[in-house]
Coordinates of C-alpha atoms and ligand atoms in Angstrom, one line a residue:
M750 CA 165.3 298.0 222.7
I751 CA 167.0 294.8 221.6
L752 CA 165.5 294.3 218.3
S753 CA 166.8 291.5 216.2
C754 CA 170.3 292.0 214.9
R755 CA 169.9 293.6 211.5
F756 CA 173.0 292.9 209.4
F757 CA 172.2 294.7 206.3
T758 CA 170.4 297.9 205.3
N759 CA 168.2 295.9 203.0
A760 CA 165.4 293.7 204.2
A761 CA 167.4 290.9 205.6
F762 CA 166.4 290.8 209.3
L763 CA 166.7 287.9 211.6
Y764 CA 163.2 286.9 212.7
D765 CA 163.4 285.9 216.3
F766 CA 162.8 289.4 217.6
K767 CA 163.2 289.6 221.3
E768 CA 161.1 292.7 222.1
Q769 CA 157.6 291.3 222.4
K770 CA 156.0 293.9 224.5
M771 CA 155.6 297.6 224.0
R772 CA 153.9 300.6 225.6
T773 CA 152.3 303.2 223.4
S774 CA 153.9 306.0 225.4
K775 CA 157.3 304.8 224.3
Y776 CA 156.3 303.6 220.8
L777 CA 155.8 305.2 217.4
L778 CA 152.1 304.5 217.0
S779 CA 151.5 307.0 214.2
T780 CA 147.8 306.4 213.6
L781 CA 145.8 308.8 211.5
K782 CA 142.2 309.8 212.2
E783 CA 141.4 311.1 208.7
N784 CA 141.3 309.1 205.5
P785 CA 144.3 310.0 203.4
V786 CA 143.1 311.4 200.1
E787 CA 145.8 309.8 198.0
A788 CA 144.7 306.2 198.9
A789 CA 142.4 304.7 196.3
V790 CA 142.0 301.2 197.9
V791 CA 141.1 300.0 201.4
S792 CA 144.5 298.4 202.1
H793 CA 146.5 301.5 201.2
R794 CA 144.1 303.7 203.3
L795 CA 144.3 301.4 206.3
M796 CA 148.1 300.9 206.1
L797 CA 148.6 304.7 206.2
R798 CA 145.9 305.2 208.9
A799 CA 147.1 302.3 211.1
G800 CA 150.7 303.7 211.0
L801 CA 152.2 300.7 209.1
I802 CA 153.8 302.7 206.2
R803 CA 154.6 306.2 205.0
Q804 CA 155.4 307.1 201.4
I805 CA 158.8 308.8 201.0
A806 CA 158.7 309.0 197.2
S807 CA 156.4 307.7 194.5
G808 CA 156.2 303.9 195.1
I809 CA 158.8 304.0 197.8
Y810 CA 157.8 303.5 201.4
V811 CA 159.1 303.5 205.0
W812 CA 157.9 300.6 207.1
L813 CA 157.0 302.1 210.5
P814 CA 157.5 299.9 213.6
T815 CA 154.0 298.4 213.5
G816 CA 154.3 297.6 209.8
M817 CA 157.8 296.2 210.5
R818 CA 156.4 293.8 213.0
V819 CA 153.9 292.5 210.5
L820 CA 156.6 292.1 207.9
Q821 CA 158.7 290.1 210.3
K822 CA 155.7 287.8 211.0
V823 CA 155.2 287.2 207.2
E824 CA 158.9 286.6 206.7
K825 CA 159.1 284.1 209.6
I826 CA 156.3 282.0 208.1
I827 CA 157.9 282.1 204.6
R828 CA 161.3 281.1 206.1
E829 CA 159.8 278.2 208.1
E830 CA 158.0 276.8 205.1
L831 CA 160.9 277.2 202.6
N832 CA 163.3 275.7 205.0
R833 CA 160.9 272.8 205.5
A834 CA 160.8 272.4 201.7
G835 CA 164.6 272.1 201.7
A836 CA 165.5 275.5 200.4
I837 CA 168.6 277.3 201.7
E838 CA 168.8 281.0 202.5
L839 CA 171.5 283.3 201.1
F840 CA 171.6 287.0 200.4
M841 CA 172.5 288.6 197.1
P842 CA 173.3 292.3 196.3
F843 CA 170.6 294.8 195.4
V844 CA 173.1 296.6 193.1
Q845 CA 174.1 294.3 190.3
P846 CA 176.7 294.6 187.6
A847 CA 175.2 295.4 184.2
D848 CA 177.6 293.0 182.6
L849 CA 175.6 290.0 184.0
W850 CA 172.4 291.4 182.4
K851 CA 174.2 291.9 179.1
E852 CA 175.2 288.2 179.3
S853 CA 171.7 287.0 179.8
G854 CA 170.4 289.4 177.1
R855 CA 168.0 291.2 179.4
Y856 CA 169.9 294.4 179.7
E857 CA 168.4 295.4 176.3
K858 CA 165.1 293.5 176.7
Y859 CA 164.0 294.6 180.2
G860 CA 162.9 298.1 179.2
P861 CA 162.5 301.2 181.4
E862 CA 161.5 299.3 184.5
L863 CA 165.1 298.4 184.9
C864 CA 166.9 301.2 186.8
R865 CA 170.4 301.6 185.3
L866 CA 173.2 303.6 187.0
K867 CA 176.9 304.2 187.0
D868 CA 179.5 304.3 189.8
R869 CA 182.3 306.9 190.0
K870 CA 184.5 304.9 187.7
K871 CA 181.7 304.8 185.1
N872 CA 181.0 301.1 185.6
E873 CA 177.5 300.2 184.8
F874 CA 175.1 298.7 187.3
V875 CA 171.4 298.0 187.7
L876 CA 169.1 298.0 190.7
G877 CA 167.9 294.4 191.0
P878 CA 164.3 293.9 189.8
T879 CA 164.9 290.2 190.2
H880 CA 168.0 288.0 190.7
E881 CA 168.2 285.3 188.0
E882 CA 171.5 286.8 186.7
V883 CA 173.3 287.0 190.0
I884 CA 172.2 283.5 191.1
T885 CA 173.2 282.0 187.8
A886 CA 176.6 283.7 188.1
I887 CA 177.0 282.1 191.6
A888 CA 175.8 278.7 190.5
R889 CA 178.2 278.5 187.6
R890 CA 181.1 279.3 189.9
E891 CA 180.1 277.2 192.9
I892 CA 178.3 274.2 191.5
K893 CA 180.7 271.9 189.7
S894 CA 179.3 268.5 190.0
A895 CA 176.0 266.8 189.4
R896 CA 176.3 265.4 192.9
Q897 CA 175.6 268.9 194.3
L898 CA 172.2 268.9 192.6
P899 CA 169.4 269.6 193.1
I900 CA 169.8 272.7 195.1
N901 CA 167.3 275.4 195.9
L902 CA 168.6 278.8 197.2
Y903 CA 166.4 281.7 198.4
Q904 CA 166.6 285.2 199.8
I905 CA 164.3 287.9 201.1
Q906 CA 165.5 291.0 199.5
T907 CA 164.6 294.5 198.3
K908 CA 163.7 294.8 194.6
F909 CA 163.4 297.9 192.5
R910 CA 161.2 298.1 189.4
D911 CA 160.6 301.5 187.9
E912 CA 156.9 300.8 187.5
I913 CA 155.1 303.0 185.0
R914 CA 152.1 303.4 187.4
P915 CA 153.1 302.8 191.0
R916 CA 149.8 302.7 192.9
F917 CA 147.7 301.2 195.7
G918 CA 150.5 301.8 198.2
V919 CA 152.8 298.8 198.6
M920 CA 150.6 296.7 196.4
R921 CA 152.4 298.1 193.3
G922 CA 155.4 299.9 194.6
R923 CA 158.7 300.7 192.9
E924 CA 160.8 299.5 195.8
F925 CA 159.4 296.4 197.4
I926 CA 160.4 293.2 199.2
M927 CA 160.4 289.9 197.5
K928 CA 161.2 286.4 198.6
D929 CA 162.9 284.9 195.6
A930 CA 164.2 281.3 195.3
Y931 CA 166.1 279.7 192.5
S932 CA 166.6 275.9 192.0
F933 CA 169.2 274.1 189.9
H934 CA 168.8 270.6 188.5
I935 CA 170.5 268.0 186.4
D936 CA 167.3 267.2 184.5
H937 CA 163.7 268.2 183.9
A938 CA 162.3 265.5 186.1
S939 CA 164.2 266.9 189.1
L940 CA 163.0 270.4 188.3
E941 CA 159.4 269.1 188.2
K942 CA 159.8 267.6 191.6
T943 CA 161.1 270.8 193.2
Y944 CA 158.5 272.9 191.4
K945 CA 155.8 270.7 193.0
D946 CA 157.5 271.0 196.4
M947 CA 157.6 274.8 196.1
Y948 CA 154.0 274.9 194.8
D949 CA 153.0 273.0 198.0
A950 CA 155.2 275.2 200.2
Y951 CA 153.4 278.3 198.7
S952 CA 150.0 276.7 199.4
R953 CA 151.1 276.2 203.0
I954 CA 152.5 279.7 203.4
F955 CA 149.3 281.4 202.1
T956 CA 147.1 279.2 204.1
R957 CA 149.1 280.0 207.3
L958 CA 148.8 283.7 206.4
G959 CA 145.0 283.3 206.5
L960 CA 144.5 284.2 202.9
D961 CA 141.7 283.1 200.5
F962 CA 143.8 282.3 197.4
R963 CA 143.8 280.4 194.2
P964 CA 146.8 278.9 192.3
V965 CA 146.2 279.6 188.6
E966 CA 148.0 278.8 185.3
A967 CA 150.1 281.8 184.3
D968 CA 152.0 283.3 181.5
N969 CA 155.8 283.4 181.9
G970 CA 156.2 287.1 181.2
S971 CA 159.7 288.5 180.6
I972 CA 161.4 285.7 182.6
G973 CA 160.7 283.1 179.9
G974 CA 160.6 279.4 180.3
S975 CA 158.1 276.7 180.0
S976 CA 155.5 276.4 182.8
S977 CA 154.2 278.7 185.5
H978 CA 151.6 279.2 188.2
E979 CA 150.5 282.3 190.0
F980 CA 149.1 282.4 193.5
Q981 CA 146.2 284.9 193.4
V982 CA 144.5 286.4 196.5
L983 CA 140.8 286.9 195.6
A984 CA 140.0 290.6 196.1
D985 CA 138.1 293.2 194.1
A986 CA 141.0 295.6 194.3
G987 CA 143.2 293.1 192.4
E988 CA 144.7 294.2 189.1
D989 CA 144.6 290.7 187.6
T990 CA 141.6 288.9 186.3
I991 CA 141.5 285.2 187.0
V992 CA 139.1 282.7 185.5
F993 CA 138.0 279.4 186.8
S994 CA 135.6 276.6 185.9
D995 CA 132.5 275.8 188.1
K996 CA 132.9 272.1 187.3
S997 CA 136.6 271.3 187.4
D998 CA 140.0 272.4 188.9
Y999 CA 140.7 274.6 185.9
A1000 CA 141.9 278.0 186.9
A1001 CA 144.1 280.4 185.0
N1002 CA 145.1 284.0 184.7
I1003 CA 142.9 285.5 181.9
E1004 CA 146.1 286.2 180.0
M1005 CA 146.4 282.4 179.6
A1006 CA 142.8 281.2 179.4
E1007 CA 142.0 279.7 176.0
A1008 CA 138.7 280.9 174.4
L1009 CA 137.4 277.9 172.5
A1010 CA 135.8 278.4 169.0
P1011 CA 132.1 278.8 169.2
A1012 CA 130.1 275.6 168.7
Y1013 CA 127.8 277.1 166.1
D1014 CA 128.4 277.4 162.3
R1015 CA 128.9 280.6 160.4
K1016 CA 125.8 281.8 158.6
A1017 CA 125.8 282.0 154.8
P1018 CA 126.6 285.3 153.1
A1019 CA 123.6 287.4 152.0
E1020 CA 123.6 290.5 149.8
A1021 CA 126.8 292.1 148.5
Y1022 CA 128.6 294.5 150.8
S1023 CA 128.1 298.3 150.5
E1024 CA 129.6 301.5 152.0
K1025 CA 127.8 303.6 154.7
E1026 CA 128.9 306.9 156.1
T1027 CA 130.0 306.8 159.8
K1028 CA 131.6 310.3 160.1
G1029 CA 132.9 311.1 163.6
C1030 CA 132.7 307.5 164.8
H1031 CA 135.9 306.4 166.5
T1032 CA 134.8 303.3 168.4
V1033 CA 132.9 300.1 167.6
D1034 CA 130.0 301.3 169.8
E1035 CA 129.8 304.6 168.0
A1036 CA 129.9 302.9 164.6
A1037 CA 127.3 300.3 165.7
A1038 CA 125.0 303.1 166.9
A1039 CA 125.4 305.1 163.6
L1040 CA 124.7 301.9 161.6
G1041 CA 121.8 300.8 163.8
L1042 CA 123.5 297.6 164.6
D1043 CA 124.6 295.7 167.8
A1044 CA 128.3 295.9 168.6
K1045 CA 128.3 292.1 168.1
Q1046 CA 127.6 292.7 164.4
V1047 CA 130.6 295.1 164.0
L1048 CA 134.1 293.9 163.5
K1049 CA 136.9 295.4 165.7
S1050 CA 140.1 295.9 163.6
L1051 CA 143.4 296.7 165.2
I1052 CA 146.8 297.1 163.6
V1053 CA 149.9 295.9 165.4
R1054 CA 153.6 295.8 164.5
G1055 CA 155.2 292.8 163.0
E1056 CA 158.9 292.3 162.4
K1057 CA 161.1 295.4 161.9
K1058 CA 162.3 295.7 158.3
E1059 CA 165.7 296.8 157.0
D1060 CA 164.5 300.3 156.3
G1061 CA 163.5 300.6 160.0
T1062 CA 159.7 300.4 159.4
Y1063 CA 157.6 297.5 160.5
D1064 CA 155.4 294.9 158.9
L1065 CA 151.8 295.8 159.9
I1066 CA 149.4 293.1 160.8
M1067 CA 145.6 293.4 161.3
L1068 CA 143.9 291.7 164.2
C1069 CA 140.1 291.3 164.0
L1070 CA 137.7 290.6 166.8
C1071 CA 134.0 290.5 167.3
G1072 CA 133.1 294.2 168.3
N1073 CA 132.0 293.4 171.9
Q1074 CA 135.1 291.4 172.8
E1075 CA 138.6 292.4 174.0
L1076 CA 142.0 291.7 172.5
N1077 CA 144.2 289.5 174.7
E1078 CA 147.6 291.1 174.2
V1079 CA 149.5 288.2 175.7
K1080 CA 148.0 285.7 173.3
A1081 CA 148.6 288.1 170.4
G1082 CA 152.2 288.5 171.4
K1083 CA 152.8 284.8 171.2
I1084 CA 151.8 284.6 167.5
A1085 CA 154.9 284.2 165.3
G1086 CA 155.7 287.4 163.4
I1087 CA 154.0 289.8 165.9
L1088 CA 156.2 291.8 168.2
D1089 CA 156.2 290.5 171.8
P1090 CA 155.2 292.5 173.9
I1091 CA 152.8 293.8 171.3
E1092 CA 153.1 297.3 169.9
F1093 CA 150.2 299.0 168.2
A1094 CA 150.9 300.8 164.9
T1095 CA 151.0 304.6 165.2
E1096 CA 148.4 306.7 163.5
S1097 CA 150.9 307.8 160.9
E1098 CA 152.0 304.2 160.2
I1099 CA 148.3 303.3 159.8
A1100 CA 147.6 306.3 157.6
A1101 CA 150.5 305.5 155.3
F1102 CA 149.6 301.9 155.0
T1103 CA 145.7 302.1 154.7
G1104 CA 145.0 305.7 153.9
A1105 CA 142.5 305.8 156.8
T1106 CA 142.4 306.7 160.5
P1107 CA 142.1 304.0 163.3
G1108 CA 138.3 304.3 163.6
S1109 CA 137.6 303.3 160.0
L1110 CA 139.8 300.2 159.6
G1111 CA 138.7 296.8 158.2
P1112 CA 140.0 293.7 156.5
V1113 CA 138.4 294.3 153.0
G1114 CA 141.3 295.2 150.7
F1115 CA 143.9 295.3 153.6
K1116 CA 147.3 294.7 152.0
G1117 CA 149.0 292.9 155.0
R1118 CA 148.6 289.8 157.0
I1119 CA 145.1 289.4 158.6
I1120 CA 144.6 287.4 161.8
I1121 CA 141.0 286.9 163.0
D1122 CA 139.7 285.6 166.3
R1123 CA 137.8 282.3 166.5
T1124 CA 134.6 284.1 167.4
A1125 CA 135.1 286.8 164.7
D1126 CA 135.5 283.8 162.3
K1127 CA 131.9 282.9 162.9
M1128 CA 130.6 286.3 162.0
A1129 CA 128.7 286.7 158.8
N1130 CA 127.1 289.8 157.1
F1131 CA 129.0 292.0 159.5
A1132 CA 130.0 295.6 159.4
C1133 CA 133.7 296.8 159.5
G1134 CA 135.7 299.9 158.7
A1135 CA 136.1 300.6 155.0
N1136 CA 139.7 301.8 155.2
H1137 CA 138.2 305.1 154.1
T1138 CA 138.0 307.7 156.9
G1139 CA 134.4 308.2 158.0
Y1140 CA 133.0 305.1 156.3
H1141 CA 132.1 301.5 157.1
F1142 CA 131.1 298.6 155.0
I1143 CA 128.0 296.5 155.9
N1144 CA 127.2 292.9 154.8
V1145 CA 130.9 291.9 154.7
N1146 CA 131.7 288.2 154.7
W1147 CA 134.9 286.2 155.2
D1148 CA 136.1 284.3 152.1
R1149 CA 133.8 286.1 149.7
D1150 CA 135.1 289.6 150.5
V1151 CA 138.2 288.8 152.5
P1152 CA 139.9 285.8 150.8
N1153 CA 143.1 285.6 152.9
Y1154 CA 143.1 285.4 156.7
E1155 CA 144.4 283.2 159.5
V1156 CA 142.2 282.2 162.5
A1157 CA 143.7 282.3 166.0
D1158 CA 142.6 282.6 169.7
L1159 CA 143.0 286.3 170.2
R1160 CA 140.4 287.4 172.7
N1161 CA 139.9 287.4 176.5
V1162 CA 137.5 284.8 177.7
E1163 CA 134.2 286.1 179.2
E1164 CA 132.0 285.1 182.1
G1165 CA 129.9 282.1 180.9
D1166 CA 132.4 280.9 178.2
P1167 CA 132.9 277.1 178.2
S1168 CA 135.9 276.0 180.2
P1169 CA 138.8 275.0 177.9
D1170 CA 139.1 271.6 179.6
G1171 CA 135.7 270.8 178.4
Q1172 CA 134.2 270.7 181.9
G1173 CA 131.8 273.4 183.0
T1174 CA 131.5 277.2 182.6
L1175 CA 134.1 279.9 183.3
H1176 CA 133.7 282.5 185.9
L1177 CA 135.8 285.7 186.3
R1178 CA 137.2 287.2 189.6
K1179 CA 139.7 289.8 190.4
G1180 CA 143.0 288.7 192.0
I1181 CA 146.1 290.1 193.6
E1182 CA 149.2 288.2 192.5
V1183 CA 151.1 287.4 195.7
G1184 CA 153.4 284.8 194.3
Q1185 CA 154.5 283.0 191.1
V1186 CA 156.5 279.8 190.4
F1187 CA 158.3 279.2 187.1
M1188 CA 160.0 276.4 185.4
L1189 CA 162.8 278.3 183.6
G1190 CA 164.5 275.4 181.9
T1191 CA 167.9 276.3 180.6
K1192 CA 167.2 279.9 179.5
Y1193 CA 169.8 281.4 181.9
S1194 CA 172.1 278.4 182.3
E1195 CA 172.5 278.4 178.5
S1196 CA 173.0 282.1 178.0
M1197 CA 175.3 282.4 181.0
G1198 CA 177.1 279.1 180.7
A1199 CA 176.1 277.5 184.0
T1200 CA 177.0 273.8 183.5
V1201 CA 177.9 270.7 185.5
L1202 CA 179.8 267.7 184.2
G1203 CA 177.6 264.8 183.3
E1204 CA 178.6 261.1 183.8
D1205 CA 180.2 261.1 180.4
G1206 CA 182.4 264.0 181.4
K1207 CA 180.5 266.4 179.1
P1208 CA 179.1 269.7 180.4
I1209 CA 175.3 269.8 180.8
N1210 CA 173.3 273.1 181.2
M1211 CA 171.6 273.0 184.5
Q1212 CA 167.8 273.1 184.5
M1213 CA 166.4 276.0 186.6
G1214 CA 163.3 277.0 188.4
C1215 CA 162.4 280.3 190.1
Y1216 CA 159.9 281.1 192.7
G1217 CA 158.8 284.6 194.0
I1218 CA 156.6 285.9 196.7
G1219 CA 155.7 289.6 197.0
V1220 CA 156.3 289.9 200.8
T1221 CA 155.2 293.5 201.1
R1222 CA 152.3 293.0 198.6
V1223 CA 151.0 290.0 200.7
I1224 CA 150.3 292.4 203.6
A1225 CA 148.2 294.7 201.5
A1226 CA 146.4 291.7 200.0
A1227 CA 145.7 290.4 203.5
I1228 CA 144.1 293.7 204.5
E1229 CA 142.0 293.8 201.4
Q1230 CA 140.5 290.5 202.6
H1231 CA 140.4 291.2 206.3
H1232 CA 139.0 294.6 207.4
D1233 CA 135.8 296.4 208.5
D1234 CA 134.8 300.0 208.7
K1235 CA 136.8 300.4 211.9
G1236 CA 140.1 299.1 210.5
I1237 CA 142.2 296.0 210.0
I1238 CA 141.2 292.6 211.3
W1239 CA 144.5 290.7 211.1
P1240 CA 144.6 287.0 210.6
D1241 CA 146.3 285.9 213.9
S1242 CA 149.5 284.8 212.1
M1243 CA 150.1 288.4 210.9
A1244 CA 149.0 290.6 213.8
P1245 CA 151.7 293.0 214.9
F1246 CA 150.7 292.4 218.6
Q1247 CA 148.5 289.6 219.9
V1248 CA 147.0 291.4 222.8
A1249 CA 146.4 295.1 223.7
I1250 CA 145.9 296.4 227.2
V1251 CA 143.9 299.6 227.3
A1252 CA 144.2 301.3 230.7
I1253 CA 141.5 303.9 231.5
K1254 CA 142.9 307.0 233.1
P1255 CA 146.0 305.2 234.6
N1256 CA 147.3 308.6 235.8
K1257 CA 144.3 309.1 238.0
S1258 CA 144.0 305.6 239.4
Q1259 CA 146.7 303.7 241.1
A1260 CA 144.5 300.6 241.0
V1261 CA 144.2 300.7 237.2
R1262 CA 147.9 301.4 236.9
E1263 CA 148.9 298.5 239.1
A1264 CA 146.5 296.1 237.5
A1265 CA 147.6 297.0 234.0
E1266 CA 151.3 296.9 234.8
K1267 CA 150.8 293.5 236.5
L1268 CA 149.0 292.0 233.5
Y1269 CA 151.5 293.5 231.1
A1270 CA 154.4 291.9 233.0
E1271 CA 152.5 288.5 233.2
L1272 CA 151.7 288.5 229.5
E1273 CA 155.3 289.3 228.7
A1274 CA 156.5 286.5 230.9
K1275 CA 154.3 284.1 228.9
G1276 CA 155.9 285.3 225.7
V1277 CA 152.8 287.1 224.5
E1278 CA 153.3 290.1 222.2
V1279 CA 151.4 292.7 224.0
L1280 CA 150.8 296.4 223.4
Y1281 CA 150.0 298.4 226.5
D1282 CA 148.1 301.5 225.7
D1283 CA 149.2 303.7 228.7
R1284 CA 148.7 307.1 226.9
D1285 CA 146.1 308.4 229.3
E1286 CA 144.0 309.4 226.3
R1287 CA 140.2 309.5 226.1
P1288 CA 139.1 305.8 226.1
G1289 CA 137.3 306.3 222.8
V1290 CA 140.5 307.3 221.1
M1291 CA 142.4 304.4 222.5
F1292 CA 139.7 301.8 221.5
A1293 CA 139.6 303.3 218.0
D1294 CA 143.3 303.0 217.6
M1295 CA 143.5 299.4 218.8
E1296 CA 140.6 298.5 216.4
L1297 CA 142.3 300.4 213.5
I1298 CA 145.6 298.6 214.1
G1299 CA 143.5 295.4 214.3
I1300 CA 145.0 293.8 217.5
P1301 CA 143.0 290.5 217.9
H1302 CA 142.5 290.6 221.7
V1303 CA 141.9 293.8 223.7
I1304 CA 141.7 294.0 227.4
T1305 CA 140.3 297.1 229.0
I1306 CA 141.1 297.9 232.6
G1307 CA 139.2 300.6 234.4
D1308 CA 138.2 301.7 237.9
R1309 CA 134.6 300.7 237.5
G1310 CA 135.4 297.1 236.5
L1311 CA 138.1 296.7 239.1
A1312 CA 135.7 297.7 241.8
A1313 CA 133.7 294.6 240.8
G1314 CA 136.9 292.6 240.4
S1315 CA 136.8 292.3 236.6
V1316 CA 138.3 293.6 233.4
E1317 CA 136.7 293.7 229.9
Y1318 CA 137.8 291.5 227.1
K1319 CA 136.9 292.2 223.5
S1320 CA 137.6 290.1 220.4
R1321 CA 138.5 292.2 217.3
K1322 CA 137.1 289.5 215.0
T1323 CA 133.7 288.9 216.5
G1324 CA 133.3 292.3 218.4
Q1325 CA 132.1 290.3 221.4
K1326 CA 132.8 291.7 224.8
E1327 CA 133.0 289.7 228.1
E1328 CA 133.6 290.7 231.7
V1329 CA 136.4 288.5 233.1
S1330 CA 137.5 288.4 236.7
V1331 CA 140.9 289.9 237.3
D1332 CA 142.5 286.7 238.5
K1333 CA 141.3 284.7 235.5
I1334 CA 142.1 287.1 232.7
L1335 CA 145.7 285.9 232.1
D1336 CA 144.6 282.3 231.6
F1337 CA 141.5 283.4 229.7
V1338 CA 143.4 285.4 227.1
C1339 CA 146.3 282.9 226.8
A1340 CA 143.7 280.2 226.0
K1341 CA 142.6 282.4 223.1
L1342 CA 146.0 282.5 221.5
Ligands
ATP1784 P1 153.0 292.0 188.3 O1 152.4 291.2 187.1 O2 152.0 292.3 189.4 O3 153.7 293.2 187.8 P2 155.2 290.3 188.1 O4 154.5 289.0 187.6 O5 156.0 291.1 187.2 O6 154.1 291.1 188.9 P3 157.1 288.6 189.5 O7 158.3 288.9 188.6 O8 156.4 287.3 189.3 O9 156.1 289.8 189.4 O10 157.6 288.8 191.0 C1 157.2 288.0 192.1 C2 156.2 288.6 193.0 O11 156.7 289.9 193.4 C3 154.9 288.9 192.4 O12 154.1 287.7 192.5 C4 154.3 290.0 193.3 O13 153.7 289.5 194.4 C5 155.5 290.8 193.7 N1 155.6 292.0 192.9 C6 156.0 292.2 191.6 N2 156.0 293.5 191.3 C7 155.7 294.2 192.4 C8 155.5 295.6 192.7 N3 155.7 296.5 191.8 N4 155.2 295.9 194.0 C9 155.0 295.0 194.9 N5 155.1 293.7 194.7 C10 155.4 293.3 193.5
MG1785 MG1 154.5 287.3 188.3

């Protein structure tokens, strides 16, 4: 088998693979009849059942031959569109010197997802979760003159992130394949142009892959920088929530979506506040039930850590929300003085500071900084914890009972909220993040000293952009969108084979064997990727496997049909069958491709 020349153990394969045809008797089909119990989502189940992947350790997978063919299809489309956008391919190491990460400051910051190791000489290394450090080290060495800019370099490479909860198969693996690109510029205007080109290239890639996707405004995460979009595939199995307006183009990750202040005014305070017993209540809902109130009338009070003090303890900051709403941790982390990513205070820190347990906290008499959400700001005569374990106050009011507080956007938006651009109403959907584009600015060029000489002979920090696609995750996302109860229904651009030939009892019938072999050879000669199922299995087993694997076009050759001069064609997408005469089938199926 002359597969493409693979020049590295990592995922850098050449994409013009020569071996288009295959017979199941000489192939590793590896399909499973039963549903694997470990798979919680459809794509994971079908990837295991169709013989695309096998887990070898938690979050670490082998790509079996059928999966590998799909991977190569995806990589080919990515390469074509990136090359078209002017990006240039290179290949960086998976194992990276820790020193580079110390220079950028991320060795400390990245946390336990970064896998750190030592070689025999005790030199420190990391397994690359991303490649900003390595590319910046190359750029500062190789790019000397502004005339070399802009330049956009990409690779398709293995990444390792020691995810706390690897799950859903390759959707959230620990080892996965990413296409990552990095662009370098003399100024921000040039970065903006490449960012737009990459955004457009991503739109073409995901369109060609047959995905129903949305680009959304996104947070920058640990990479830092100024502006970012994620490409989200709409699917219920998605771990992200995306929001979009029904009247405008506004679309954002919920992490980013602004919740506007309610349009109504706060009601006037009524009677003075008083204490009520709420023993055994730990949640807002429990307290609301005990007090005979709706959760909307109860304040949710959370305590997070602020800056670390000299004695090693933290400032504690109270965040207050309307009881039926959710804290948005990304927004909270961006507020000056709050740790980012946010850290909740421990029970003992809370007890030492307030004298109460977490279920009984509230702003009345709280000694630290209090930040309240815009909707909580409109609450009046509300209930909140009394900072006295087992008790709540009722009829509390801002200003009168809590004189010092700041107001901020702290909550997640909800279905039906007004769109922050002032046009229409927000709707929520689940999304799978398959790609993200970032404007990094000078974050890495500054910390790592990647400069070029400007016209005045002075060094200028290069502007940078970075652009990722989860190559392996894309495949799971495609299956989430394209399947039925029989198996995968590949978009044509991703299918591991275009055509399957199912031969009925070829060992018993010379006519079937000859007709199948002939068609197999003819399809190959036309450059069609064809899988010839010559296993001599029961027909039902072979059909089920071809449907499970999701081959778009299936041709069945049996004695009965041949006697009438025909074979059967079946479309995986529509399920429609057609009898086609033996001498027309080649043209018939080629016309479908
Ligand atoms: P997530 O928020 O899902 O953890 P991320 O934002 O940290 O992802 P990026 O750093 O933006 O990921 O990486 C670029 C792309 O790599 C993502 O858009 C995603 O498609 C893919 N990716 C990231 N983490 C994983 C993972 N653990 N398994 C598979 N693919 C991943
Ligand atoms: Mg991302």
